PDB file of C-alpha atoms in Angstrom:
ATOM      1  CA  UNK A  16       2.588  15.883  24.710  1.00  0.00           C
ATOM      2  CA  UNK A  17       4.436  17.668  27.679  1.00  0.00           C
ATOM      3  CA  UNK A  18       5.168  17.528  31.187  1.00  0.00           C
ATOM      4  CA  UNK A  19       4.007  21.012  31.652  1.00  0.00           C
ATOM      5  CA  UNK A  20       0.422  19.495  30.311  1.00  0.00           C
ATOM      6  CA  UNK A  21       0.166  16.692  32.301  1.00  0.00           C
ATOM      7  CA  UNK A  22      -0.352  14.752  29.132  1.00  0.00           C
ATOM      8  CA  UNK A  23       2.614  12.372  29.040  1.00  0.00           C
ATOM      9  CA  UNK A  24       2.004   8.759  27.735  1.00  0.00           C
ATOM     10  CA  UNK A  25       4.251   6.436  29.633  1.00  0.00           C
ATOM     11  CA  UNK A  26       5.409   3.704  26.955  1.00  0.00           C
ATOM     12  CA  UNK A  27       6.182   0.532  29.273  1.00  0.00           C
ATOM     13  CA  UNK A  28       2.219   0.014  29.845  1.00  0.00           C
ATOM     14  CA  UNK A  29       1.579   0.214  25.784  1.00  0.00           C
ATOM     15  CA  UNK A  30       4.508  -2.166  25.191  1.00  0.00           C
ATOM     16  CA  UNK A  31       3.920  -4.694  27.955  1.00  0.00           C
ATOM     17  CA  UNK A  32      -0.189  -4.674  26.665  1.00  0.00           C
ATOM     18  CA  UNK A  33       1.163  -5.032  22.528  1.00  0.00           C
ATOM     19  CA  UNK A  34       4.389  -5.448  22.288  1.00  0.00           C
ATOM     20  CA  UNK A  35       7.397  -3.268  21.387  1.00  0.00           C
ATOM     21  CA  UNK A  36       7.018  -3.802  17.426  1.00  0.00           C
ATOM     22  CA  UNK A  37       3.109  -2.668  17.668  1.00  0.00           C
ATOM     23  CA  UNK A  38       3.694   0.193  19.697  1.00  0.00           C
ATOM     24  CA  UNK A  39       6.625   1.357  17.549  1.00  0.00           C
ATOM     25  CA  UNK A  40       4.970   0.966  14.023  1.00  0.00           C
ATOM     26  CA  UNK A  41       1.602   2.748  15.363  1.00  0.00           C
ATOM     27  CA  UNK A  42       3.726   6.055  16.717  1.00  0.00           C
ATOM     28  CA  UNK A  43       5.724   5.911  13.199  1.00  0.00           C
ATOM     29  CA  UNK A  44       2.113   5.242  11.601  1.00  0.00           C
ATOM     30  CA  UNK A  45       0.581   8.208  13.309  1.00  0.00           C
ATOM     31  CA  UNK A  46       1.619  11.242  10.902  1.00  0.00           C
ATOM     32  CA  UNK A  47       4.728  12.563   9.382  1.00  0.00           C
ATOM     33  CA  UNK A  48       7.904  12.236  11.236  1.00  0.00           C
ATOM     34  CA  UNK A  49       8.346  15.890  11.539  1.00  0.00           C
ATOM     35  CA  UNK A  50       4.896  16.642  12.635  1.00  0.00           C
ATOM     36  CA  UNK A  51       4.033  13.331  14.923  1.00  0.00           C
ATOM     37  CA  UNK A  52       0.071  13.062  15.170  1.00  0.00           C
ATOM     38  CA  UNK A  53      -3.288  12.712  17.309  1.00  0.00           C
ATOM     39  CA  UNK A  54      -2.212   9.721  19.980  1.00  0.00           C
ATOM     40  CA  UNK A  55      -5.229   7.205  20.026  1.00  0.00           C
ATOM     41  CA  UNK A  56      -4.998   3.819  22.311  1.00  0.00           C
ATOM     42  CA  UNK A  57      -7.695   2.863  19.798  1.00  0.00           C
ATOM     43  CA  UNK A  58      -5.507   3.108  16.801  1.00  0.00           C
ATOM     44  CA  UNK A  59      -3.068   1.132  18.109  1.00  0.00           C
ATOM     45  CA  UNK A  60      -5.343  -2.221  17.891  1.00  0.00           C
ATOM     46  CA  UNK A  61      -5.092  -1.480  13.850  1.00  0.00           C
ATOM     47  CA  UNK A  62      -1.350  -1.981  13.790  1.00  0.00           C
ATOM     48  CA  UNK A  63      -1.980  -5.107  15.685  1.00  0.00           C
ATOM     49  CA  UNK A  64      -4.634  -6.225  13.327  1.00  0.00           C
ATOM     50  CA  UNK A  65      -1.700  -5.357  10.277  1.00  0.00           C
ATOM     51  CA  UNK A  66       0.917  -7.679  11.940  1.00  0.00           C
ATOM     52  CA  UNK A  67      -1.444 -10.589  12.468  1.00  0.00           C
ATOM     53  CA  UNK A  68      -2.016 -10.663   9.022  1.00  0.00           C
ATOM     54  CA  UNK A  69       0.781 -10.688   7.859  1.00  0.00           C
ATOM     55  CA  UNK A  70       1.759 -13.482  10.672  1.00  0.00           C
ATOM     56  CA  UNK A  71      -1.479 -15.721   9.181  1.00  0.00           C
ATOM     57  CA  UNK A  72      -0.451 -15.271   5.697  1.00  0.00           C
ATOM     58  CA  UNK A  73       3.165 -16.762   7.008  1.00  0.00           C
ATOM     59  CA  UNK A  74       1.559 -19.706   8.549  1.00  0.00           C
ATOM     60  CA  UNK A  75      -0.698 -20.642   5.530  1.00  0.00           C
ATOM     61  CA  UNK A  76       2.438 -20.542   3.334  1.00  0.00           C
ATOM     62  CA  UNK A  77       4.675 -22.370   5.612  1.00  0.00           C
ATOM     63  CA  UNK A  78       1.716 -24.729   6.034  1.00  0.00           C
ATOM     64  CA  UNK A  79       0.421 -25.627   2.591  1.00  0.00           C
ATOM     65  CA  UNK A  80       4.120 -26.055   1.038  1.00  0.00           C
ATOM     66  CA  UNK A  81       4.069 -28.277  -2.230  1.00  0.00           C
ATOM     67  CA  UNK A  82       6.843 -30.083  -3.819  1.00  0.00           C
ATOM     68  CA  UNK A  83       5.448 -28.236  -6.912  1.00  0.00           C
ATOM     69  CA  UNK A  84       5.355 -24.436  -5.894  1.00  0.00           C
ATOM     70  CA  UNK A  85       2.746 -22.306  -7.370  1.00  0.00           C
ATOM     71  CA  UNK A  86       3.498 -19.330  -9.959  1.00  0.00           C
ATOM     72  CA  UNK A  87       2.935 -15.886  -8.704  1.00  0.00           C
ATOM     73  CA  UNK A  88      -0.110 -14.215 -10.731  1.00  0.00           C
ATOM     74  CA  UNK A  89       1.100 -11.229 -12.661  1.00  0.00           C
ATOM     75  CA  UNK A  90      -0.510  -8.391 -10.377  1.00  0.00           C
ATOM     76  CA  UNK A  91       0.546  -9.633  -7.426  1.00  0.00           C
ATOM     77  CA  UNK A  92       4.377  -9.570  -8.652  1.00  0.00           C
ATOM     78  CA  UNK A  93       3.860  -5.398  -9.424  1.00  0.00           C
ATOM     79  CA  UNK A  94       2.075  -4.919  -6.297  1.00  0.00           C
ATOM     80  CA  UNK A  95       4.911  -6.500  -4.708  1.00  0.00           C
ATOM     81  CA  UNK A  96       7.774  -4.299  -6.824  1.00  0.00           C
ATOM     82  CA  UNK A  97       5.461  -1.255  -6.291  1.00  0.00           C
ATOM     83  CA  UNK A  98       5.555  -1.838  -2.736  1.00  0.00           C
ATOM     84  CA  UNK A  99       8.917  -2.138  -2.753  1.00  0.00           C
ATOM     85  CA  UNK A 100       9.349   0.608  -4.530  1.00  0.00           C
ATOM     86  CA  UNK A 101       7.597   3.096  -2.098  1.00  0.00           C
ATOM     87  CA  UNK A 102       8.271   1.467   0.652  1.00  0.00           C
ATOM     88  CA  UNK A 103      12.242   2.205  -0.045  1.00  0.00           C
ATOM     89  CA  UNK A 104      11.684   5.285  -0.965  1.00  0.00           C
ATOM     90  CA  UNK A 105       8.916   6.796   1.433  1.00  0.00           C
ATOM     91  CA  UNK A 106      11.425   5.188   4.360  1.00  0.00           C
ATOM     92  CA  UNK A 107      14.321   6.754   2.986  1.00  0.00           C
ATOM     93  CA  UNK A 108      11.864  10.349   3.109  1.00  0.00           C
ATOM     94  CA  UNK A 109      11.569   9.631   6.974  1.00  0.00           C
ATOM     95  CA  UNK A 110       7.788   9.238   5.501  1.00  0.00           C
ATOM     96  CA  UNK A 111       7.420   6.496   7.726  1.00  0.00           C
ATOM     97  CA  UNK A 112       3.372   6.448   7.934  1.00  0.00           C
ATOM     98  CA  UNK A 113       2.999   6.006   4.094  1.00  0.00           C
ATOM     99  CA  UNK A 114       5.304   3.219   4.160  1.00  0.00           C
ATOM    100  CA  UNK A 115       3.517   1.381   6.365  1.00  0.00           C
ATOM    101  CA  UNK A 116       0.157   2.231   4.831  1.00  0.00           C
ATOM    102  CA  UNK A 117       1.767   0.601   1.352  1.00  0.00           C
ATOM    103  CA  UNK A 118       2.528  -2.287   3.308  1.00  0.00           C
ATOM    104  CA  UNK A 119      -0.542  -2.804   4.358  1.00  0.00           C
ATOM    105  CA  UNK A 120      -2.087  -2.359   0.915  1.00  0.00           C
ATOM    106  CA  UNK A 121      -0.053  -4.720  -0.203  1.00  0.00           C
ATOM    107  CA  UNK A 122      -1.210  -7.276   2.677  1.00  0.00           C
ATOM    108  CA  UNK A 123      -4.897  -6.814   1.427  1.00  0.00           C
ATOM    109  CA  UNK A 124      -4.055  -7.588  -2.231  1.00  0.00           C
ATOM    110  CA  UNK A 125      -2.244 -10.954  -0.968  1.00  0.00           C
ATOM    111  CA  UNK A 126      -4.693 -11.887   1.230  1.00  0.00           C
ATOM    112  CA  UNK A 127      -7.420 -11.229  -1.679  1.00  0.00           C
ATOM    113  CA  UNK A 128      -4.924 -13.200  -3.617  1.00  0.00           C
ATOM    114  CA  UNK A 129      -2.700 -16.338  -3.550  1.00  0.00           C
ATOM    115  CA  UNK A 130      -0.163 -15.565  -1.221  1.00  0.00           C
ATOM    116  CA  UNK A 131       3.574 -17.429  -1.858  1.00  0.00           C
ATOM    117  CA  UNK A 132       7.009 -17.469   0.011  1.00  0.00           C
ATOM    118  CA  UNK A 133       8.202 -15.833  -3.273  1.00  0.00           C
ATOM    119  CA  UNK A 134       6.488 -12.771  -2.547  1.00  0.00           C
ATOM    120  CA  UNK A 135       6.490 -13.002   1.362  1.00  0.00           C
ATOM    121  CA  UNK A 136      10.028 -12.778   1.802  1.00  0.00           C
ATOM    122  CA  UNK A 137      10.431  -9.337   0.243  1.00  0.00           C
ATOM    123  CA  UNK A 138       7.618  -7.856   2.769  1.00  0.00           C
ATOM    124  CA  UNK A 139       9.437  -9.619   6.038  1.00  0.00           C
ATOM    125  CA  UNK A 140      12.880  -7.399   5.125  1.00  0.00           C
ATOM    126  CA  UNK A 141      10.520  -4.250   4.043  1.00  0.00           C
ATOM    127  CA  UNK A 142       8.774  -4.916   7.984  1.00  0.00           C
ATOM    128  CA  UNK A 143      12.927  -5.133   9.717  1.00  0.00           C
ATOM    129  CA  UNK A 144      13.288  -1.615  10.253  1.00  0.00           C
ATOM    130  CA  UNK A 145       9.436  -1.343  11.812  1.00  0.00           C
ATOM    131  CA  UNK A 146       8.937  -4.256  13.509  1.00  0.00           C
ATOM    132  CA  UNK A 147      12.391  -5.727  13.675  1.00  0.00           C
ATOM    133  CA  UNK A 148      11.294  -8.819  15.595  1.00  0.00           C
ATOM    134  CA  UNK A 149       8.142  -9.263  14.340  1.00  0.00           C
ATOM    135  CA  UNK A 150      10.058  -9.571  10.985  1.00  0.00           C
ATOM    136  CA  UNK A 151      12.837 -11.977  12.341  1.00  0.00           C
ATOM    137  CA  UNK A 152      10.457 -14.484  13.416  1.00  0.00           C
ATOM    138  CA  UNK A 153       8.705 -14.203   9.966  1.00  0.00           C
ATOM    139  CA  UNK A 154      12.106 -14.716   8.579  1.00  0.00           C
ATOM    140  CA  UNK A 155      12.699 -17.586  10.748  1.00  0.00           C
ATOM    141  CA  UNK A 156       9.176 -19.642   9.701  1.00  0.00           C
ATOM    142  CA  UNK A 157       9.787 -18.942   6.154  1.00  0.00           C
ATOM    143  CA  UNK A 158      12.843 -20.986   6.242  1.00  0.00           C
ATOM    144  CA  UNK A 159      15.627 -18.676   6.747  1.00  0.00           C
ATOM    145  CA  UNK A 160      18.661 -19.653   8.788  1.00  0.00           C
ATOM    146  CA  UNK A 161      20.100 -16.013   8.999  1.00  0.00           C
ATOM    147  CA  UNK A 162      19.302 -12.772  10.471  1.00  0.00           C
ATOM    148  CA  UNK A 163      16.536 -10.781   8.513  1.00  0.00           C
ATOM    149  CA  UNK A 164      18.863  -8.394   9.236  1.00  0.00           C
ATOM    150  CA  UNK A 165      21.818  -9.877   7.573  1.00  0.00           C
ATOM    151  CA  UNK A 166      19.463 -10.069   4.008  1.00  0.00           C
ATOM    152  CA  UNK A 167      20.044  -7.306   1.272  1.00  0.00           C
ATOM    153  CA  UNK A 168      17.132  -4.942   0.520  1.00  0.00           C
ATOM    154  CA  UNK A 169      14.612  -6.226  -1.919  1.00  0.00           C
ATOM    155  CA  UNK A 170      15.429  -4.348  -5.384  1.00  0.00           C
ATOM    156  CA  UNK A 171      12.395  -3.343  -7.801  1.00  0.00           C
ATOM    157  CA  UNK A 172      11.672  -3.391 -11.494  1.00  0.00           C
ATOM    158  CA  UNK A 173      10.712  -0.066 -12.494  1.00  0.00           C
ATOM    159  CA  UNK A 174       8.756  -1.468 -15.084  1.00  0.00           C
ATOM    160  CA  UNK A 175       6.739  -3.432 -12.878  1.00  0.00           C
ATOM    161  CA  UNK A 176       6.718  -0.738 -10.359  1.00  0.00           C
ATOM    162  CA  UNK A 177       4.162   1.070 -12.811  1.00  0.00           C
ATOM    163  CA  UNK A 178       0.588   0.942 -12.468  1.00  0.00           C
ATOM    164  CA  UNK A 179      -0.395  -1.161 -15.633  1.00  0.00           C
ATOM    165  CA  UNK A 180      -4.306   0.627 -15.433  1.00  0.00           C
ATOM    166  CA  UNK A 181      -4.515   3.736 -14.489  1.00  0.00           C
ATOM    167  CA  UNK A 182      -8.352   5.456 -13.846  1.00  0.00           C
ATOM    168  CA  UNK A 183      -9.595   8.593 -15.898  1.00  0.00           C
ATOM    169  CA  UNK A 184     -11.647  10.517 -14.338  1.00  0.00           C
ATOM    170  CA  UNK A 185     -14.355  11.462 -17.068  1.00  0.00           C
ATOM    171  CA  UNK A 186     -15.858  14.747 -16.227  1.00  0.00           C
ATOM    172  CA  UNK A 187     -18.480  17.128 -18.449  1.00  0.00           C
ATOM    173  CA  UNK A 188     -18.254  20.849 -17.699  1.00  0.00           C
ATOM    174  CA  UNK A 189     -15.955  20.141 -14.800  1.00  0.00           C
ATOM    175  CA  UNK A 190     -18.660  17.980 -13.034  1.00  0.00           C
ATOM    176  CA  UNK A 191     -17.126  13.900 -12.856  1.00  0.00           C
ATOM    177  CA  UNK A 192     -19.866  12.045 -14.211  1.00  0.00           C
ATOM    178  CA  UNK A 193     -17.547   8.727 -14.515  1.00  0.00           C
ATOM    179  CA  UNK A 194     -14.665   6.853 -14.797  1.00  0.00           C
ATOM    180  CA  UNK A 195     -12.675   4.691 -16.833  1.00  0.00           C
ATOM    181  CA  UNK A 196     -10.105   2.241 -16.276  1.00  0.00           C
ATOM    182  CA  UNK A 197      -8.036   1.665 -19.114  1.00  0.00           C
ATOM    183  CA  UNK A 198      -3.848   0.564 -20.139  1.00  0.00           C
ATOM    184  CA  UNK A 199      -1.590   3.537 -18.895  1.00  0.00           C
ATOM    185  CA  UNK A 200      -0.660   5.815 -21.612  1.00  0.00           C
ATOM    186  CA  UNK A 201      -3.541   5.277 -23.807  1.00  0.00           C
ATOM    187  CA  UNK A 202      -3.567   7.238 -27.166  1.00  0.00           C
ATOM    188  CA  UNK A 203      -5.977  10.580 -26.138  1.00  0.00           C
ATOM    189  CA  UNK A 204      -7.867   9.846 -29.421  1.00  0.00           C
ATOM    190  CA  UNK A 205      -8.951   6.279 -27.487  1.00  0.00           C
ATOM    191  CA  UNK A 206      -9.663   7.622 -24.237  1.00  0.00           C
ATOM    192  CA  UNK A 207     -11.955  11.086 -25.964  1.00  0.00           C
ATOM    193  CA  UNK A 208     -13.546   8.209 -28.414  1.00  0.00           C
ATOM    194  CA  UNK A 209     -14.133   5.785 -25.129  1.00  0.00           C
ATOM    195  CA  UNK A 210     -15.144   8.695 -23.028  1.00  0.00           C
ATOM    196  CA  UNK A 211     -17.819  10.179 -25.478  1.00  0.00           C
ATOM    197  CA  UNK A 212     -19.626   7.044 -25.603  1.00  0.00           C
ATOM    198  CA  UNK A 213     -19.970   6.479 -21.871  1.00  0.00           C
ATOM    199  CA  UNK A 214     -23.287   5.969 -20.865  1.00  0.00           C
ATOM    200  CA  UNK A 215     -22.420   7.994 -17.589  1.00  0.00           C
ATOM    201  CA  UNK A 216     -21.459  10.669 -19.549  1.00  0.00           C
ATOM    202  CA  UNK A 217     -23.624  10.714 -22.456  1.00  0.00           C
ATOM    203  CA  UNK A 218     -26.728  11.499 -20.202  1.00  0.00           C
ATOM    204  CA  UNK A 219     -24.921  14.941 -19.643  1.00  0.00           C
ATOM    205  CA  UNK A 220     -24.030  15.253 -22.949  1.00  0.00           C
ATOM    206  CA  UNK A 221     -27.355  14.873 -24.687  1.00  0.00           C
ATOM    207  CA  UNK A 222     -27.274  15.903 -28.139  1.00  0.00           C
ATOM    208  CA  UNK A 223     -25.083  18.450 -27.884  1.00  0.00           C
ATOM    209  CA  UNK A 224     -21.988  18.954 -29.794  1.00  0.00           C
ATOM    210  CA  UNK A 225     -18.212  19.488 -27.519  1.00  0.00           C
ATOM    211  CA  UNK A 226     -17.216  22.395 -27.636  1.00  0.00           C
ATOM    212  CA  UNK A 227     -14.101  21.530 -26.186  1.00  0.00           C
ATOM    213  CA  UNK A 228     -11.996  18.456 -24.371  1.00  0.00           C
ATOM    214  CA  UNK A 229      -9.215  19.034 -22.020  1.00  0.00           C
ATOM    215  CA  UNK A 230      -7.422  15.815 -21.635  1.00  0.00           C
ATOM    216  CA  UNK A 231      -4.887  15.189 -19.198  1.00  0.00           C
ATOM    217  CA  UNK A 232      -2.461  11.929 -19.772  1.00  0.00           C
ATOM    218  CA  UNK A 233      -3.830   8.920 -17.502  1.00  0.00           C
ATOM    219  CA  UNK A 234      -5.867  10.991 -15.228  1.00  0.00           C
ATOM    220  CA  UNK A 235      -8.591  12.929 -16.924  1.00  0.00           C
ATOM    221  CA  UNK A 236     -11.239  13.776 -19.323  1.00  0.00           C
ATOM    222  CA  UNK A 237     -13.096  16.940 -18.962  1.00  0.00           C
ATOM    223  CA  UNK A 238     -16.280  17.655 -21.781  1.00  0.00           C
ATOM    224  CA  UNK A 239     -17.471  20.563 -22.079  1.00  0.00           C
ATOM    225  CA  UNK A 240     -20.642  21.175 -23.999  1.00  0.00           C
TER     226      UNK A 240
END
């Protein structure tokens, strides 16, 4: 955009029609900092559709409180430290568009799942620097009596952080014919064995004897007959 062009977007009509925090996360969702992106009014209705998620999910936790809370499930806890996890570092990059995309990833899986305060909290100080007061009203509903911006950054497990599937890609001369989803860091003698007796791939395969397997840790299988 220029003056030169004509093409100048003037930002008090976007903000008084969204909102400061929409606008702002859809121009740092648009591309890489350095490079800035294709400006859409359409696109900016996604970042609104984000936020009221994550606004819903706050409300059904705040509103279905038990005496007795309820136990975070085991893959929601890693998508939550791998969120974390790219989320601090992708910000800290200046890659501001994948952070938010991993937020919203992470929105989907709670939404698919069982969504507590626990796990909320985290994702209200990851939103701060984004959507500041988005996040500080978030804050506020969940309970909090402080600034969001007062709280110290969520920390991650690095263990957790880590994919605990991974998908092979299961290929026979070069061509993918399937996939697999199995534990990361499977033995290669597993994954071969596994891969060999894939239907997907055993209607390439035939009779024939391999010639050779290229294997490549946690992402691929590659046959060659």
């Amino acid at each position: 955009m220029s003056k030169s062009r004509g093409n100048v977007v003037n930002p008090d009509t976007y903000v008084e029609r969204w909102g400061a925090d929409t606008f702002r996360m859809y121009l740092m969702f648009l591309g890489p900092y350095q490079e800035g992106g294709d400006f859409r009014d359409a696109g900016i209705s996604g970042i609104r559709r984000f936020l009221d998620k994550v606004w819903h999910l706050v409300g059904e936790v705040v509103g279905h409180q038990s005496p007795t809370p309820q136990p975070e499930t085991p893959d929601l806890v890693r998508m939550m430290h791998r969120t974390i996890q790219r989320v601090t570092d992708d910000t800290e990059s200046l890659s501001y568009n994948t952070a938010i995309a991993a937020m919203m990833e992470y929105v989907n899986a709670l939404r698919d799942g069982v969504a507590t305060k626990a796990l909320l909290e985290p994702l209200a100080i990851l939103l701060a620097p984004y959507a500041p007061h988005f996040a500080e009203e978030c804050w506020e509903r969940l309970g909090r009596t402080t600034s969001v911006m007062d709280a110290s950054w969520p920390s991650f497990d690095p263990s957790l952080a880590v994919a605990e599937e991974v998908e092979f890609v299961v290929q026979v001369n070069g061509k993918v014919r399937s996939r697999l989803r199995m534990a990361r860091g499977t033995a290669e003698e597993t994954v071969v064995k596994t891969a060999l007796a894939d239907p997907g791939a055993l209607k390439f395969i035939g009779g024939n004897q391999p010639r050779k397997i290229v294997f490549v840790q946690d992402r691929l299988v590659n046959i060659v007959v």
